Short mmCIF file of C-alpha atoms in Angstrom, two decimals:
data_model
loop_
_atom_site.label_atom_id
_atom_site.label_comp_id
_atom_site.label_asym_id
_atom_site.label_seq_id
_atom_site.Cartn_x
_atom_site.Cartn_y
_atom_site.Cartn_z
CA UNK A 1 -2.64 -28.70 12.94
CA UNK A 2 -2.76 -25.12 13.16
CA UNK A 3 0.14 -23.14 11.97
CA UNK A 4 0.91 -19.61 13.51
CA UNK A 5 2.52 -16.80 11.10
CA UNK A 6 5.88 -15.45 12.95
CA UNK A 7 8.60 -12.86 12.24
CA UNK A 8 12.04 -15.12 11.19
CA UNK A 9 13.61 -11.74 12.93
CA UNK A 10 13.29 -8.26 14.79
CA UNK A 11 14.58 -6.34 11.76
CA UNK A 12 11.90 -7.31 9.20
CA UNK A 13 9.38 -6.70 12.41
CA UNK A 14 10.35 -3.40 12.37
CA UNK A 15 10.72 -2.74 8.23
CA UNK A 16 7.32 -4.31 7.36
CA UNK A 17 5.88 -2.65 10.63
CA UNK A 18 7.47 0.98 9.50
CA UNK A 19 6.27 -0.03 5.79
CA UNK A 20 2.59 -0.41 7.34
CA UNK A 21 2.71 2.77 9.45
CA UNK A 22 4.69 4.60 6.45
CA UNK A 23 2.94 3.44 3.18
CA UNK A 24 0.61 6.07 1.45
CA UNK A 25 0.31 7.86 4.95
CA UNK A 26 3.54 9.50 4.69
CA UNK A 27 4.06 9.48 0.90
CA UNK A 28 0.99 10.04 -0.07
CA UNK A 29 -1.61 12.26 2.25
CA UNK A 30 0.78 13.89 4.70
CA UNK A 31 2.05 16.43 1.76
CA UNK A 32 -1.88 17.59 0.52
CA UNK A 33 -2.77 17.42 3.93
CA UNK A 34 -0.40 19.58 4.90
CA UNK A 35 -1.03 21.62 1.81
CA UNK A 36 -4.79 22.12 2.82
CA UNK A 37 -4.62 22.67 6.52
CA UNK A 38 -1.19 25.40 6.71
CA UNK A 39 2.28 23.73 5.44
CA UNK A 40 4.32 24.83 8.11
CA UNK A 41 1.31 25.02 10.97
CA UNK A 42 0.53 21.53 9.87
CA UNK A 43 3.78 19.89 10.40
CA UNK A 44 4.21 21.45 13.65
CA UNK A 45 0.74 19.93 15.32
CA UNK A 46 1.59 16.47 13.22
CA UNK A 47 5.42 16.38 14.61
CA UNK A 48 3.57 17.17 18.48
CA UNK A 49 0.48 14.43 18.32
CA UNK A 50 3.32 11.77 16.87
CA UNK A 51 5.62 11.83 19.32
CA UNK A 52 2.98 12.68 22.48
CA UNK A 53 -0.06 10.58 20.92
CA UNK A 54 1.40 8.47 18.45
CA UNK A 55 4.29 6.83 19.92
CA UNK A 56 2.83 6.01 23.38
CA UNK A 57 -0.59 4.50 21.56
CA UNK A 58 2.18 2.29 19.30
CA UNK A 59 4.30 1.35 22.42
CA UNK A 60 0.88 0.22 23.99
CA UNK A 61 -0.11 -1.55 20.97
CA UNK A 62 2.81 -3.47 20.34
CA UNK A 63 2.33 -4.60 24.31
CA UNK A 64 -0.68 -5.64 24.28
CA UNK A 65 0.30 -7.44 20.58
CA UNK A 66 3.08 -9.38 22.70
CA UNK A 67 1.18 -10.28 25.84
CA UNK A 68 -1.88 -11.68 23.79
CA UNK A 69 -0.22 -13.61 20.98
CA UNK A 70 -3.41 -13.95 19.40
CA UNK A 71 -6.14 -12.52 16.86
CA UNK A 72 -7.28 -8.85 17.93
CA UNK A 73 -11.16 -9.74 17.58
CA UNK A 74 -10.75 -12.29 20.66
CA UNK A 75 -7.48 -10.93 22.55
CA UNK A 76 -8.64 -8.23 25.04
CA UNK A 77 -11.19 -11.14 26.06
CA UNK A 78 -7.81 -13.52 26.76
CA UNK A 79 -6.18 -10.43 28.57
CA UNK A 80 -9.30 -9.34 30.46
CA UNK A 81 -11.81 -11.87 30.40
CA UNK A 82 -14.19 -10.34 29.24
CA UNK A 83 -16.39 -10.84 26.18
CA UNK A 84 -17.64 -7.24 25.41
CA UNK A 85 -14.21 -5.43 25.26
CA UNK A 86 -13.40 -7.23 21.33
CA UNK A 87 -15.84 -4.97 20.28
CA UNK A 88 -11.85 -2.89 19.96
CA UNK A 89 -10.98 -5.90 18.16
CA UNK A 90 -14.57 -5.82 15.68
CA UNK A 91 -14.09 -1.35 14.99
CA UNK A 92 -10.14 -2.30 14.67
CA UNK A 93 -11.49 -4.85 12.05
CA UNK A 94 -14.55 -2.44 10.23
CA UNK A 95 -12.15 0.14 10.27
CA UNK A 96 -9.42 -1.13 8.46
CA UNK A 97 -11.94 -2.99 6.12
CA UNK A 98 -13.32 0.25 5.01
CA UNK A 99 -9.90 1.81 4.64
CA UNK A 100 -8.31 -0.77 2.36
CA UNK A 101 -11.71 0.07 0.49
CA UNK A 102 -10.73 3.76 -0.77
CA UNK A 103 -6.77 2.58 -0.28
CA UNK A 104 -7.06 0.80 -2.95
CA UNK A 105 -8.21 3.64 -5.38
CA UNK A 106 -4.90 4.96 -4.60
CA UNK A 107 -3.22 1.93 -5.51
CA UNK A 108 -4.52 1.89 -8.78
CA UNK A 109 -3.33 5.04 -9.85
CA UNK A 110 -0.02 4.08 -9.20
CA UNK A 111 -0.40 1.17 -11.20
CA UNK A 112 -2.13 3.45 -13.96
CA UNK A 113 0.88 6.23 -14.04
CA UNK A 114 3.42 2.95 -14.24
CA UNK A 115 1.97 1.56 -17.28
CA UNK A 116 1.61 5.03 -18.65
CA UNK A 117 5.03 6.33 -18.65
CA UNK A 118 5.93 3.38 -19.63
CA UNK A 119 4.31 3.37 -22.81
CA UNK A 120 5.74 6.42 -22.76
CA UNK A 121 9.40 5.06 -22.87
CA UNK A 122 9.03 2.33 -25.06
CA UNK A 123 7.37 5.00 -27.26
CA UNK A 124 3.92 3.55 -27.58
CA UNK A 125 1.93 6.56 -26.17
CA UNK A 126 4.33 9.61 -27.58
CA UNK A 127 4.61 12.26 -25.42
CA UNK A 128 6.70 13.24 -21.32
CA UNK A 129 5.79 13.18 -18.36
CA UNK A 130 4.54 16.70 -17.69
CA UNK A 131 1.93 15.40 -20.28
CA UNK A 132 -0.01 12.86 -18.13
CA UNK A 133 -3.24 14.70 -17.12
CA UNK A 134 -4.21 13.40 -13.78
CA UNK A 135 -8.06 14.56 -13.75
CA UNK A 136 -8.49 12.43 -17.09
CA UNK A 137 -6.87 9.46 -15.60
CA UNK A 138 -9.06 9.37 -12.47
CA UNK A 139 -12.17 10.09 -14.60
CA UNK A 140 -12.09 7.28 -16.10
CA UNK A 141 -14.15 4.64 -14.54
CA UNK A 142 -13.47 1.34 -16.51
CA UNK A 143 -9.70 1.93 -16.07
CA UNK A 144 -9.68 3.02 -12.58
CA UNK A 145 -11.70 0.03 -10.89
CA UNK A 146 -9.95 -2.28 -13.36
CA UNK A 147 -6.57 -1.03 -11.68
CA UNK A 148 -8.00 -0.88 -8.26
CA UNK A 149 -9.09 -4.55 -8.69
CA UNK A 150 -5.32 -5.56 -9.75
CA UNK A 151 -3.75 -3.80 -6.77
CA UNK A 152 -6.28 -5.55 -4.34
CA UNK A 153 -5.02 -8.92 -6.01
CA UNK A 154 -1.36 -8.03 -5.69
CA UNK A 155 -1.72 -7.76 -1.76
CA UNK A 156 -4.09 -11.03 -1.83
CA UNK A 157 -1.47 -12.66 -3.15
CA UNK A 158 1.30 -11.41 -0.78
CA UNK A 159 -0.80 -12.24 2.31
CA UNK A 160 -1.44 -15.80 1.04
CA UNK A 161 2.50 -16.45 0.84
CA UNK A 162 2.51 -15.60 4.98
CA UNK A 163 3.92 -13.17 7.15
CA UNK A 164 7.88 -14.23 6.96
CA UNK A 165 7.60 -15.61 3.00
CA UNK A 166 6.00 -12.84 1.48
CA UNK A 167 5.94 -9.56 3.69
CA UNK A 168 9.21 -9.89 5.79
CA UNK A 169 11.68 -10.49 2.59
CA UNK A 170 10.40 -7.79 0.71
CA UNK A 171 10.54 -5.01 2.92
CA UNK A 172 14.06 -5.78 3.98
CA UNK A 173 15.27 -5.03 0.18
CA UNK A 174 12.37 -1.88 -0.77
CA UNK A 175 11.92 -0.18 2.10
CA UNK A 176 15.81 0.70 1.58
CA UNK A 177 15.32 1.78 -1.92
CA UNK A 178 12.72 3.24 -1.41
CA UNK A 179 14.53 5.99 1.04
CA UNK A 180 17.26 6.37 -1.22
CA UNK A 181 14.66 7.13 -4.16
CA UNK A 182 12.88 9.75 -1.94
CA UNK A 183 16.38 11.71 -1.27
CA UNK A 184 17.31 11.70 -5.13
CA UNK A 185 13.80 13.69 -5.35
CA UNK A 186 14.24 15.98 -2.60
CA UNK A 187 17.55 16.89 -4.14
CA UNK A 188 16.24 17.62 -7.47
CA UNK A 189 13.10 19.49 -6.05
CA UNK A 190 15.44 22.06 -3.90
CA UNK A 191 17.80 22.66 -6.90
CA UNK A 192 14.57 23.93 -8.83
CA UNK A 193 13.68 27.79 -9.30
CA UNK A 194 11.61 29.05 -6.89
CA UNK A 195 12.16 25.88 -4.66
CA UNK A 196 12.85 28.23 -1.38
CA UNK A 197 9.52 29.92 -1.54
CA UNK A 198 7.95 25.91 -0.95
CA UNK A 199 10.30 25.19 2.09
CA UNK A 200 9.36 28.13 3.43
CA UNK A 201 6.19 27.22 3.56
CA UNK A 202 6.49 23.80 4.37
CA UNK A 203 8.67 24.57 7.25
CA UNK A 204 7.43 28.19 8.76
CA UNK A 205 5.07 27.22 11.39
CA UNK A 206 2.55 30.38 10.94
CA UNK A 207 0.71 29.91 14.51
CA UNK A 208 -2.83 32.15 13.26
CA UNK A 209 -2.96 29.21 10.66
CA UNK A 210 -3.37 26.70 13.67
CA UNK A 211 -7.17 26.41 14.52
CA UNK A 212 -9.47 23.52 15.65
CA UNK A 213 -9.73 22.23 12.39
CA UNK A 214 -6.40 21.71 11.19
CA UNK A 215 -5.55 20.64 14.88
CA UNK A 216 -8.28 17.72 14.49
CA UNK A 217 -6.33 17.06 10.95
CA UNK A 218 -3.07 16.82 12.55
CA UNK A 219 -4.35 14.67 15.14
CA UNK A 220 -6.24 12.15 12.45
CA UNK A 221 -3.27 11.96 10.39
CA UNK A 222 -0.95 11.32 13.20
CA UNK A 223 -3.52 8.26 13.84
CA UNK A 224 -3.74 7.34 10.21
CA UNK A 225 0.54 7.54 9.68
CA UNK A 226 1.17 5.31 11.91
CA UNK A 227 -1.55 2.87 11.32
CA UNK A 228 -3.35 3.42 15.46
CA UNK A 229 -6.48 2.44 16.57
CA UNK A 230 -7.00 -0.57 14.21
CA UNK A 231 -5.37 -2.41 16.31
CA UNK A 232 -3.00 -3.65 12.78
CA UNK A 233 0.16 -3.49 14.95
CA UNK A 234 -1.46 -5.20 17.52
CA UNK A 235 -1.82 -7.89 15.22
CA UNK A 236 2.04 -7.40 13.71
CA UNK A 237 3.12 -6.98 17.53
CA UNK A 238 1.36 -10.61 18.54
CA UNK A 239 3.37 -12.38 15.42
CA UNK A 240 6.82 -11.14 17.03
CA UNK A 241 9.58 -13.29 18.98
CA UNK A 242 10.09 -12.92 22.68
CA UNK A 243 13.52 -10.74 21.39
CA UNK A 244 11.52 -7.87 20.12
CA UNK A 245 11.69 -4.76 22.33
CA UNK A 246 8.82 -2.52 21.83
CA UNK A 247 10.45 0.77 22.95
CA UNK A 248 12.98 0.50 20.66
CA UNK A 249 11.02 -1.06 17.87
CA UNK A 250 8.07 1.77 18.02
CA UNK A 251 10.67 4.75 18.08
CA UNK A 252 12.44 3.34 14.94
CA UNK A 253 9.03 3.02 13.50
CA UNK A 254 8.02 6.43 14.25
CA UNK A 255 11.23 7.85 13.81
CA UNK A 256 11.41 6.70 10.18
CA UNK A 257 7.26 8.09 9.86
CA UNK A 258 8.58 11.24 10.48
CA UNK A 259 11.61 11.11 8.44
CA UNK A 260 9.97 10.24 5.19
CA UNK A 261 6.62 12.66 6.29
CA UNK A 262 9.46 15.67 5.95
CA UNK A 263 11.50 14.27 2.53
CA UNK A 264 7.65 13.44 1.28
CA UNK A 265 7.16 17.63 1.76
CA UNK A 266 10.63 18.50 1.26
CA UNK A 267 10.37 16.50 -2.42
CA UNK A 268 6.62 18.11 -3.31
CA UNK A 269 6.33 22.25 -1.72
CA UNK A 270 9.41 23.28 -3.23
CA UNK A 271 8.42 21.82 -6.66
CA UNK A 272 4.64 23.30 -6.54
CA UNK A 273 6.22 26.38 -5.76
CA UNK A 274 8.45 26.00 -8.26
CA UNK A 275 5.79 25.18 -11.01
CA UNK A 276 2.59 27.44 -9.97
CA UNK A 277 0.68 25.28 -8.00
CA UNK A 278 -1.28 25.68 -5.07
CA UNK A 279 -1.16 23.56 -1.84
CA UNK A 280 -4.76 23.01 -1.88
CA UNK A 281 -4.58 20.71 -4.48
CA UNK A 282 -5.96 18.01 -2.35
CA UNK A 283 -5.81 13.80 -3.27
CA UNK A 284 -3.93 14.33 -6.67
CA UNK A 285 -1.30 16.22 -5.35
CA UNK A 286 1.47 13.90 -5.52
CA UNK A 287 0.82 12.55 -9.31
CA UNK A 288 0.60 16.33 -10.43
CA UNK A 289 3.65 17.92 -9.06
CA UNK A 290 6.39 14.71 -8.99
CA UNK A 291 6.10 13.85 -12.94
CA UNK A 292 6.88 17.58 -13.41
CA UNK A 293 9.70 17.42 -11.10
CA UNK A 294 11.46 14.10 -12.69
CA UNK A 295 10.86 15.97 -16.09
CA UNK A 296 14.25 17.96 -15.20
CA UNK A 297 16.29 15.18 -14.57
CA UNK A 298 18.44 13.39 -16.72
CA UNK A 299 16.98 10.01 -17.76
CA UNK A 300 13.62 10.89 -15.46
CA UNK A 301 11.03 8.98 -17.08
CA UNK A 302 13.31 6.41 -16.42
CA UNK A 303 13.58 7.43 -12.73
CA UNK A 304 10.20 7.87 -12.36
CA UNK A 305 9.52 4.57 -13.21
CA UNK A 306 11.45 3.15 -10.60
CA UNK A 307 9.85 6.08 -7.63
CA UNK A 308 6.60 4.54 -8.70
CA UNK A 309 7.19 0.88 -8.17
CA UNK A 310 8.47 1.36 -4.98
CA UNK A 311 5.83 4.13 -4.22
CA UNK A 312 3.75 1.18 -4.82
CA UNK A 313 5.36 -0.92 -2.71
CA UNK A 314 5.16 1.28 0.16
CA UNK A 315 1.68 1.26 -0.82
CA UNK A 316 1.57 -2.14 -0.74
CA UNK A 317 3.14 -2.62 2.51
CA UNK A 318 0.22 -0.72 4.41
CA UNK A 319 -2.54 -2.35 2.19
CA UNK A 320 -1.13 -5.84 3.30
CA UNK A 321 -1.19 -5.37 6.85
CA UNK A 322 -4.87 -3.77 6.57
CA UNK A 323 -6.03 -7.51 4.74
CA UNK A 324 -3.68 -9.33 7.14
CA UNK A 325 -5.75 -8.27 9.93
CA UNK A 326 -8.75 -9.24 8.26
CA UNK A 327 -7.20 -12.57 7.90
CA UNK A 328 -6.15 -13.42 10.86
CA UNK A 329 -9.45 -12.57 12.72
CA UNK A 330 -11.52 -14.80 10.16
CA UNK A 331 -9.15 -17.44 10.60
CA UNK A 332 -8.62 -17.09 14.05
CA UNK A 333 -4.64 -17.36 13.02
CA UNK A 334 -4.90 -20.79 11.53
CA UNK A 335 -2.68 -20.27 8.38
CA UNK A 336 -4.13 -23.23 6.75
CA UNK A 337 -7.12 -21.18 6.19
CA UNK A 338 -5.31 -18.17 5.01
CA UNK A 339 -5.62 -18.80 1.17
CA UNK A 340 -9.58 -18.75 0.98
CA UNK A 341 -9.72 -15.84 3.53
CA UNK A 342 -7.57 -13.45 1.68
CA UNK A 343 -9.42 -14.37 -1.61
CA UNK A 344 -13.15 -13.59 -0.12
CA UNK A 345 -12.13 -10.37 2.20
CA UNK A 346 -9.99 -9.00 -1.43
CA UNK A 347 -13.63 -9.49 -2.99
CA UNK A 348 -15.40 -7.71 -1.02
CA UNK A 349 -12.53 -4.90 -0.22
CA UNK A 350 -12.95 -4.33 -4.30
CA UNK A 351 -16.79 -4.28 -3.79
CA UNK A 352 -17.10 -1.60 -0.60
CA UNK A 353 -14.00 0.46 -2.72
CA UNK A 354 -15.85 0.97 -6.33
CA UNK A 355 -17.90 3.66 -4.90
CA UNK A 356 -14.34 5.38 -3.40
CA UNK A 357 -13.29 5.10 -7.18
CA UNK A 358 -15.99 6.27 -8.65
CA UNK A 359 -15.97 9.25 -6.45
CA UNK A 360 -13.38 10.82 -9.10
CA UNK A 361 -15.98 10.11 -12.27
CA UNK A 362 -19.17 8.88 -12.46
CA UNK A 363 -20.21 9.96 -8.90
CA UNK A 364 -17.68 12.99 -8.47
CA UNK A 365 -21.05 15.15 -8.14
CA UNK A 366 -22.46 13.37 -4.82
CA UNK A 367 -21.49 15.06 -1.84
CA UNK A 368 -22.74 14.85 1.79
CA UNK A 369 -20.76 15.41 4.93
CA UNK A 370 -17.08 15.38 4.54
CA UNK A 371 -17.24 15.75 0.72
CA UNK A 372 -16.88 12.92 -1.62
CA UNK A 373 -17.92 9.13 -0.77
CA UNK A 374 -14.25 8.67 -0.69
CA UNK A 375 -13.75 11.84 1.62
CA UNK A 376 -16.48 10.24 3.82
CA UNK A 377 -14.61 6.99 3.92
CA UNK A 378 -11.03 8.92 5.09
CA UNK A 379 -13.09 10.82 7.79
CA UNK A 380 -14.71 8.15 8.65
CA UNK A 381 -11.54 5.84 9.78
CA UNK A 382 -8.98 8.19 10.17
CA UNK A 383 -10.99 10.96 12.13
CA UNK A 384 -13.52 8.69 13.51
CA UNK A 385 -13.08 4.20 14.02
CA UNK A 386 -8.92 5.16 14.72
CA UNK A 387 -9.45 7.70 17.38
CA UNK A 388 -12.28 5.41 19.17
CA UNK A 389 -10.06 2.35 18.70
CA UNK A 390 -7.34 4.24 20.25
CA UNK A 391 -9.32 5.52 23.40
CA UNK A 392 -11.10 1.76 24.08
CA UNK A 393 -7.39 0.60 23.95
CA UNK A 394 -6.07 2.82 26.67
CA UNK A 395 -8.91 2.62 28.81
CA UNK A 396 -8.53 -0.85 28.94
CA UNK A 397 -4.56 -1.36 29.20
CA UNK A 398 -4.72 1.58 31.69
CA UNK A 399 -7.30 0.34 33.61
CA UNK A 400 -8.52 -3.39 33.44
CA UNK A 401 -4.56 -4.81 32.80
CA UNK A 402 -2.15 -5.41 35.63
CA UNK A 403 0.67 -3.13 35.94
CA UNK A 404 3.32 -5.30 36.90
CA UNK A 405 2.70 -7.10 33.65
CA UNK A 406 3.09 -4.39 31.43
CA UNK A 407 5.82 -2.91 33.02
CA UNK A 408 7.32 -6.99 32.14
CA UNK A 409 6.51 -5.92 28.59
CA UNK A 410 7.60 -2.30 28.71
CA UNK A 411 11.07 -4.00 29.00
CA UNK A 412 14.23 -2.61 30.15
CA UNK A 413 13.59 0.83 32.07
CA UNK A 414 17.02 2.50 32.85
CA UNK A 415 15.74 5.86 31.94
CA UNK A 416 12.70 5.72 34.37
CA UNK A 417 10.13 5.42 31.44
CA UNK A 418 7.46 3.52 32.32
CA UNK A 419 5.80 5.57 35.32
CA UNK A 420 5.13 8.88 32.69
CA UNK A 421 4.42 6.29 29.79
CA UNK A 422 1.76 4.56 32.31
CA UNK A 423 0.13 7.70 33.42
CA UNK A 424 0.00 9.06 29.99
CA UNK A 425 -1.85 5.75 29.20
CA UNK A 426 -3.68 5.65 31.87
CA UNK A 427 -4.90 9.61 32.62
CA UNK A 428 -4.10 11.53 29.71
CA UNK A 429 -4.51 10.54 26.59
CA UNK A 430 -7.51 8.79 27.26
CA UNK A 431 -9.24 12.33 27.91
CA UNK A 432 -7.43 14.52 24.82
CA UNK A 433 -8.73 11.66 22.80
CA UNK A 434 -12.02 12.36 23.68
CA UNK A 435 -11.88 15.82 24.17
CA UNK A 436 -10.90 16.45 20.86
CA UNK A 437 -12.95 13.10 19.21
CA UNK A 438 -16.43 15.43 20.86
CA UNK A 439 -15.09 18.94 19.81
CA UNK A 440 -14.84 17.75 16.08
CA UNK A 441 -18.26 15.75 16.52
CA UNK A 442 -19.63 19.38 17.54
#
């Protein structure tokens, strides 16, 4: 008999669905994206595309999640009835397949910098935290795809528990923490000498800094923040109860995206103002500036210790979602099969992500396109599969769905929401999309 994977209730829904869309997309690449494409400028296009692209794509997702109740590759075919249109379903599924690939690198490094400063502590590797040399760390390739390989087998292993066993009762307790960590920082990093200077820039739109290309940047990581156009919330959105109202659940969701997006650059400009770096540091940009920062604090290796293992359960909450969709399109959400599923898509996740890891080492020197293989691999999914997903979604719910239906789903309407929601849906977006998907192709 086949067993289904459910939320036990709307809150962890919403936690493990805000860990997904938060993860390393907030923590992680919002702050050296913004560093790279204008601080200020930056936030101002992100904070635009989240709440005029990103939240209506997340409503519509979670919709569709709840009037399908199924796996993604096969449920525009049970809305629609027709075969073609899970091709969504299939780029959803490449997409997130090749992002858990260079995901993972990141997840490593976390791992790496946890065991390091904690050699540190117990006094095993002598030496603080403004000592860890990220460049020689990433260089290395045995101990990078070693680390890479443990992370992928910490979210296997999550994913076989289930949905409401593993996932759900985590995020209720570290998603918490997690917050609370992130405001210590920020406190810290504004108390620091200099700190004005990096909030300044981090929150001083400068409009000539706002061009095509840091517009198409804003856009992607709008996309890649909240996890759109892999149709992963779809798949979160088809395990919830009848209870769970999507308005309210994907405006707490991208509520708390933009919350920790701000305390993410509130917690890192100030401090790389503070200690002399620049903004276009790029991938490394958290792991260089934070150690420094906990260096001034009272006890902050030991504080740093406990940032990073929630940092990596952030990062694990996104990762699991990207192999959960996996999972439940192979086994066609029979959770009987979920065990051997999660163990062959984790081995070939590690496979597609060595050359992502090795894009720091042995094959820093290959570059084509975007930059690095692992550069490619971003572009690729956030700039490129999320944006497509995104578009075949709306063209479909806008078009090809019944109204009536998803103005059932929309839910309660006392605010007269639905009619701009649908035309947005239906008209608008679907054109920006492609609009600015062409413009960036040019």
């Amino acid at each position: 008999m086949k067993q289904k994977s459910e939320w036990k209730t709307s809150t962890g829904f919403i936690l493990a669905s805000a860990g997904s869309a938060i993860g390393l997309g907030a923590l992680w690449k919002f702050p050296y994206m913004a560093g790279m494409y204008g601080g200020g400028a930056f936030l101002l296009m992100f904070l635009i595309f989240t709440l005029c692209v990103g939240l209506p794509l997340l409503i519509m997702e979670f919709i569709v999640g709840k009037m399908g109740k199924t796996y993604t590759t096969y449920i525009y075919e049970r809305l629609v009835g027709r075969k073609w249109l899970n091709i969504i379903g299939w780029n959803g599924n490449i997409a997130v397949f090749l992002l858990f690939g260079f995901y993972s690198v990141i997840g490593g490094w976390i791992l790496i910098y946890i065991i390091k400063v904690l050699m540190q502590i117990i006094g095993v590797d002598p030496g603080q935290l403004g000592d860890i040399h990220f460049e020689s760390i990433i260089g290395n390739p045995v101990i990078t795809m070693i680390a890479q390989g443990v992370f992928i087998a910490l979210t296997m292993a999550i994913v076989m528990f289930g949905v409401a066993d593993g996932l759900e009762k985590a995020s209720k307790i570290m998603m918490p923490l997690l917050f609370i960590c992130l405001i210590l920082i920020v406190v810290k990093s504004l108390s620091l000498e200099g700190s004005m200077e990096g909030v300044r820039f981090f929150l001083q739109p400068k409009l000539d800094q706002i061009n095509l290309n840091s517009m198409l940047f804003a856009l992607g990581q709008a996309f890649f923040a909240l996890s759109l156009g892999t149709t992963g919330m779809i798949t979160y959105a088809s395990y919830a109860s009848k209870e769970m109202t999507v308005k309210s659940s994907a405006t707490s969701i991208v509520l708390m995206n933009v919350l920790i997006s701000i305390l993410a650059g509130l917690a890192i400009f100030p401090a790389l103002k503070s200690f002399g770096y620049e903004p276009e540091e790029g991938p490394g940009l958290l792991f260089k500036v934070l150690p420094r920062v906990f260096m001034h604090m009272q006890f902050g290796d030991i504080f740093y210790v406990i940032f990073l293992v929630l940092f990596l359960f952030a990062a694990l909450t996104s990762s699991i979602s990207l192999l959960e969709l996996n999972v439940s399109n192979v086994t066609k959400n029979n959770n009987n099969k979920r065990s051997v599923a999660a163990l062959l898509i984790s081995a070939l996740v590690f496979i597609i992500g060595i050359p992502a890891t090795l894009s720091f080492s042995t094959l820093k020197d290959v570059h084509f396109g975007a930059g690095t293989i692992f550069d490619n691999m971003d572009f690729l999914v956030s700039n490129i599969l999320m944006p497509l997903g995104a578009l075949g979604s709306t063209l479909i719910v806008g078009h090809l769905l019944n109204k009536e239906a998803l103005q059932t789903y929309f839910g309660n309407d006392k605010f007269k929401l639905f009619k701009p929601w649908y035309i947005l849906i239906k008209f608008i977006l679907p054109v920006v999309i492609l609009i600015i998907f062409i413009m960036q192709l040019i």
